[in-house]
Coordinates of C-alpha atoms in Angstrom, one line a residue:
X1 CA 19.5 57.5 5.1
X2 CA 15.7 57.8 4.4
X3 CA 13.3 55.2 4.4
X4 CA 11.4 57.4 2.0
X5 CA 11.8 59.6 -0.4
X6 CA 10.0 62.0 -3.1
X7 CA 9.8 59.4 -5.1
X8 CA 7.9 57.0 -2.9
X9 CA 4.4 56.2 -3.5
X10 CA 1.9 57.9 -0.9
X11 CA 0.2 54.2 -0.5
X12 CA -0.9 54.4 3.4
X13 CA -1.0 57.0 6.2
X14 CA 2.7 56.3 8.0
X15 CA 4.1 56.7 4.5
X16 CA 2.4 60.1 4.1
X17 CA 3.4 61.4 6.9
X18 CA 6.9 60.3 6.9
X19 CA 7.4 62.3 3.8
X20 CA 5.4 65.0 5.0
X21 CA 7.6 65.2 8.1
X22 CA 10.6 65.1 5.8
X23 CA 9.7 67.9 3.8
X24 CA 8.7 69.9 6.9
X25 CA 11.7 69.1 9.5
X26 CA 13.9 69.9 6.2
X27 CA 12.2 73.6 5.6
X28 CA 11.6 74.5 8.9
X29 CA 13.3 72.2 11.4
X30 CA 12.5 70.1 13.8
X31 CA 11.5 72.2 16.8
X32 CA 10.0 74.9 14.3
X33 CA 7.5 72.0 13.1
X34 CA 4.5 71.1 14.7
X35 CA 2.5 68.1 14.4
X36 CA -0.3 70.1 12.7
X37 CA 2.0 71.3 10.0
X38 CA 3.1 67.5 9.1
X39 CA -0.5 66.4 9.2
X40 CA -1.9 69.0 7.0
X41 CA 1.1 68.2 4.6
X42 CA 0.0 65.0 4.4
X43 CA -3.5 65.4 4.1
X44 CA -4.5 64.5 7.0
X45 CA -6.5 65.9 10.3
X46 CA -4.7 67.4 12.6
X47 CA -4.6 65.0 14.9
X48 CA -3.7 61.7 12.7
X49 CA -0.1 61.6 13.6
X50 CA -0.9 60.5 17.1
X51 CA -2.8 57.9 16.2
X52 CA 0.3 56.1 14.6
X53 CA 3.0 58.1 16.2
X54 CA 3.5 58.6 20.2
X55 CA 4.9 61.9 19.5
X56 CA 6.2 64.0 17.0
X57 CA 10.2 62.9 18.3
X58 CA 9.1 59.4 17.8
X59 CA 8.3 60.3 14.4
X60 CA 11.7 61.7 14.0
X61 CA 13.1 59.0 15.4
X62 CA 11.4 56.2 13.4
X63 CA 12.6 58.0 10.3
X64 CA 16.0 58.0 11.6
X65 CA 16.4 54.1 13.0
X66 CA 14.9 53.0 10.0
X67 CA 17.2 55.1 7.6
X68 CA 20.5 54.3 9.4
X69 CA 20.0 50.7 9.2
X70 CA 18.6 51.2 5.9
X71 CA 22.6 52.4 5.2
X72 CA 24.1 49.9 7.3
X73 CA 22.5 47.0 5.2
X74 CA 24.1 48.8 2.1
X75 CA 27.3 49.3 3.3
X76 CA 28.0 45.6 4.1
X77 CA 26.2 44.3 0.8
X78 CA 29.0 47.4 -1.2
X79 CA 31.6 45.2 0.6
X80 CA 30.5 42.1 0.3
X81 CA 31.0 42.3 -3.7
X82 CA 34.7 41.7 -3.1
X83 CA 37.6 40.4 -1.2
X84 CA 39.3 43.2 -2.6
X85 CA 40.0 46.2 0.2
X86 CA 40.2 48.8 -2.7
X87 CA 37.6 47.6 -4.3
X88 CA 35.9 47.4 -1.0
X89 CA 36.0 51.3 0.0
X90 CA 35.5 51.9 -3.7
X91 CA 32.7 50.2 -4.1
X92 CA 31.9 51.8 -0.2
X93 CA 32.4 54.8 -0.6
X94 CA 30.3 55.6 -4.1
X95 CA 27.5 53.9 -3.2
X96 CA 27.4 55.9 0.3
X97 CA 27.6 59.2 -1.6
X98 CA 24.9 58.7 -4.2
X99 CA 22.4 57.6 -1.6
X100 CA 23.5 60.7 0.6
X101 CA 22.8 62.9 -2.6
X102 CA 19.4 60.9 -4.4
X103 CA 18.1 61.2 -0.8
X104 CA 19.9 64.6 0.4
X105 CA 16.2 66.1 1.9
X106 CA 16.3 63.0 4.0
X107 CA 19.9 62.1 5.0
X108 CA 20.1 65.8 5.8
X109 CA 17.0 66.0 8.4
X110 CA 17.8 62.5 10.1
X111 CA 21.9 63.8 10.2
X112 CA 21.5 67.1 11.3
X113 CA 18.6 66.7 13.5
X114 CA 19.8 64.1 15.7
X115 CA 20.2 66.7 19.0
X116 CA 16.2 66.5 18.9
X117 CA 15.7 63.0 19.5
X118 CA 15.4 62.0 23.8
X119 CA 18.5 60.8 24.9
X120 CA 17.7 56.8 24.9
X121 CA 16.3 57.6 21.3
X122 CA 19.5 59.3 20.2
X123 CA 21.4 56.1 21.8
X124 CA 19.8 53.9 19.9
X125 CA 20.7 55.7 16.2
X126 CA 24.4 56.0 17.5
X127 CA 24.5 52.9 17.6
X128 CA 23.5 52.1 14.8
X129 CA 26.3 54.5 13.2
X130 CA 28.9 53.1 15.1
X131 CA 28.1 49.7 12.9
X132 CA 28.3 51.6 10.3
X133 CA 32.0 52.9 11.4
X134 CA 33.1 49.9 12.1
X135 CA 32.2 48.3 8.6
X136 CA 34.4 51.7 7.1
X137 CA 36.8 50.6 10.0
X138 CA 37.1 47.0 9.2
X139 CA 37.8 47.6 5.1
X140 CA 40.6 50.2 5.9
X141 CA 42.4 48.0 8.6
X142 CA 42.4 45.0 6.2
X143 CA 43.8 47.5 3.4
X144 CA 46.3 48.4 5.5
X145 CA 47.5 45.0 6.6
X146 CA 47.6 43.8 3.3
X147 CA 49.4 47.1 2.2
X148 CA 46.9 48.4 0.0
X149 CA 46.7 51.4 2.1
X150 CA 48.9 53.6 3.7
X151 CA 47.5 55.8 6.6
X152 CA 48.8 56.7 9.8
X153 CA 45.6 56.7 11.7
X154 CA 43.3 54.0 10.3
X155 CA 40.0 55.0 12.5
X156 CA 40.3 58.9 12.0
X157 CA 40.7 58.2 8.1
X158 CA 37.2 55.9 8.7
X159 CA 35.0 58.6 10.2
X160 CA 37.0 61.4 7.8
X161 CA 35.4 59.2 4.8
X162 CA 31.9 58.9 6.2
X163 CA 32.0 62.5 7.4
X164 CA 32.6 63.9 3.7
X165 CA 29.9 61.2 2.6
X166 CA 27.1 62.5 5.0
X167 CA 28.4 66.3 4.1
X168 CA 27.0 65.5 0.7
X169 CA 23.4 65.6 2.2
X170 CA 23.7 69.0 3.2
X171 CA 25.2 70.8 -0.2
X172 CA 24.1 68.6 -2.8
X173 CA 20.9 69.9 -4.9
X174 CA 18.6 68.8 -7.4
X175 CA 19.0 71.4 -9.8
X176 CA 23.0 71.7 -9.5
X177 CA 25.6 70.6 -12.1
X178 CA 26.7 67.3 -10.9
X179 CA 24.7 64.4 -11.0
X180 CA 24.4 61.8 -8.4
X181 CA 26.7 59.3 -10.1
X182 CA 29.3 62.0 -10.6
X183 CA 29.9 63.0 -7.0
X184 CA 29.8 59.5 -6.0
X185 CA 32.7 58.7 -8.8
X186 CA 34.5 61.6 -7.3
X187 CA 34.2 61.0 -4.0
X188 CA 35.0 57.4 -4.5
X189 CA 38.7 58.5 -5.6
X190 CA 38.9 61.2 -3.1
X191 CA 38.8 58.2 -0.6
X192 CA 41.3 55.6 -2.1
X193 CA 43.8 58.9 -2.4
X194 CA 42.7 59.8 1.6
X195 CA 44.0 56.1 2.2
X196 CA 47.2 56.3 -0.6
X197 CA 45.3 53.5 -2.8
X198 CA 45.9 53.4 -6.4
X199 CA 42.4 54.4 -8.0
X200 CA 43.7 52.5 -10.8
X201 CA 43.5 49.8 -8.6
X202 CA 39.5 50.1 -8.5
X203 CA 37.1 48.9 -10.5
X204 CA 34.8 52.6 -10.8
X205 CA 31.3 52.2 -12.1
X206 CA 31.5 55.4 -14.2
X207 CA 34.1 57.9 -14.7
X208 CA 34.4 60.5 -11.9
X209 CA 32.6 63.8 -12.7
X210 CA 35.1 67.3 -12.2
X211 CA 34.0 69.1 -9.6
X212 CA 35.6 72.6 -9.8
X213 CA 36.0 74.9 -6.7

């Protein structure tokens, strides 16, 4: 849920310190950071963030608002690929997990750092997320309706499926064995068995990577 990432060009000052403020919330968190340190990251004097942030939390929150919706727009174009509900959450669910682990510096700041944001800031991005529930939400009722799925508690199965999605963020590295197409095939039958789909019954990009304990 990152608007940018290490791959994004430098091309003006908000991008540079966006991904300066990444890197720096990531290794240090948010309250350890100052605005100095982000600046000098990105090259800057010390006292460029203010002149296109109000405040370091507003940085921080721009990051997050434009990441979640970033994900929201995602989810509903995975879903709108097919009528199909297994298909749906398939389809879901894999693209969720490789975004969580291409962008895992990211996702993990604007995730995990969400207790810094002022309280009308923090509103706004939970909003946001509950969109992004009820999208989850919406593809597991219809699954169960048309008995696709069987689960006894539709909305808990909905945020236990995002949960292990954003979870990727914060274990997922670079250097590790799995690529981000395998843990987002894995995780993509992990969900349609958390549901009792038939992962047969999916149409998987790639075949889901082992991940071993």
């Amino acid at each position: 849920m990152l608007p940018v990432s290490a791959s994004t060009p430098a091309t003006d000052a908000r991008t540079r310190l966006a991904r300066a403020a990444v890197d720096a919330f990531a290794a240090r968190g948010f309250h350890a950071t100052t605005t100095r340190d982000i600046s000098t990251a990105a090259g800057m004097s010390p006292a460029a963030l203010y002149v296109h942030h109000r405040s370091k939390e507003d940085l921080l929150f721009e990051l997050a608002h434009v990441g979640h919706l970033r994900v929201l727009d995602m989810v509903r174009a995975s879903v709108a690929r097919s009528a199909d509900p297994v298909t749906q959450l398939g389809d879901l669910v894999e693209d969720f997990v490789r975004d969580h682990a291409v962008a895992h510096t990211g996702a993990r700041v604007i995730n995990y750092e969400l207790a810094a944001l002022s309280e009308e800031h923090r509103a706004e991005i939970l909003a946001v997320r509950h969109d992004i529930d009820l999208v989850v939400r919406d593809v597991v009722d219809r699954g169960v309706a048309a008995g696709a799925f069987s689960t006894p508690d539709p909305r808990m199965t909905s945020l236990a499926v995002l949960s292990l999605g954003i979870d990727v963020a914060r274990w997922y590295r670079d250097e590790g064995r799995w690529t981000p197409d395998e843990v987002a095939a894995h995780y993509r039958l992990l969900a349609l068995r958390m549901v009792g789909a038939d992962p047969a019954g999916s149409s998987a990009s790639r075949p889901a990577g082992r991940i071993d304990p």
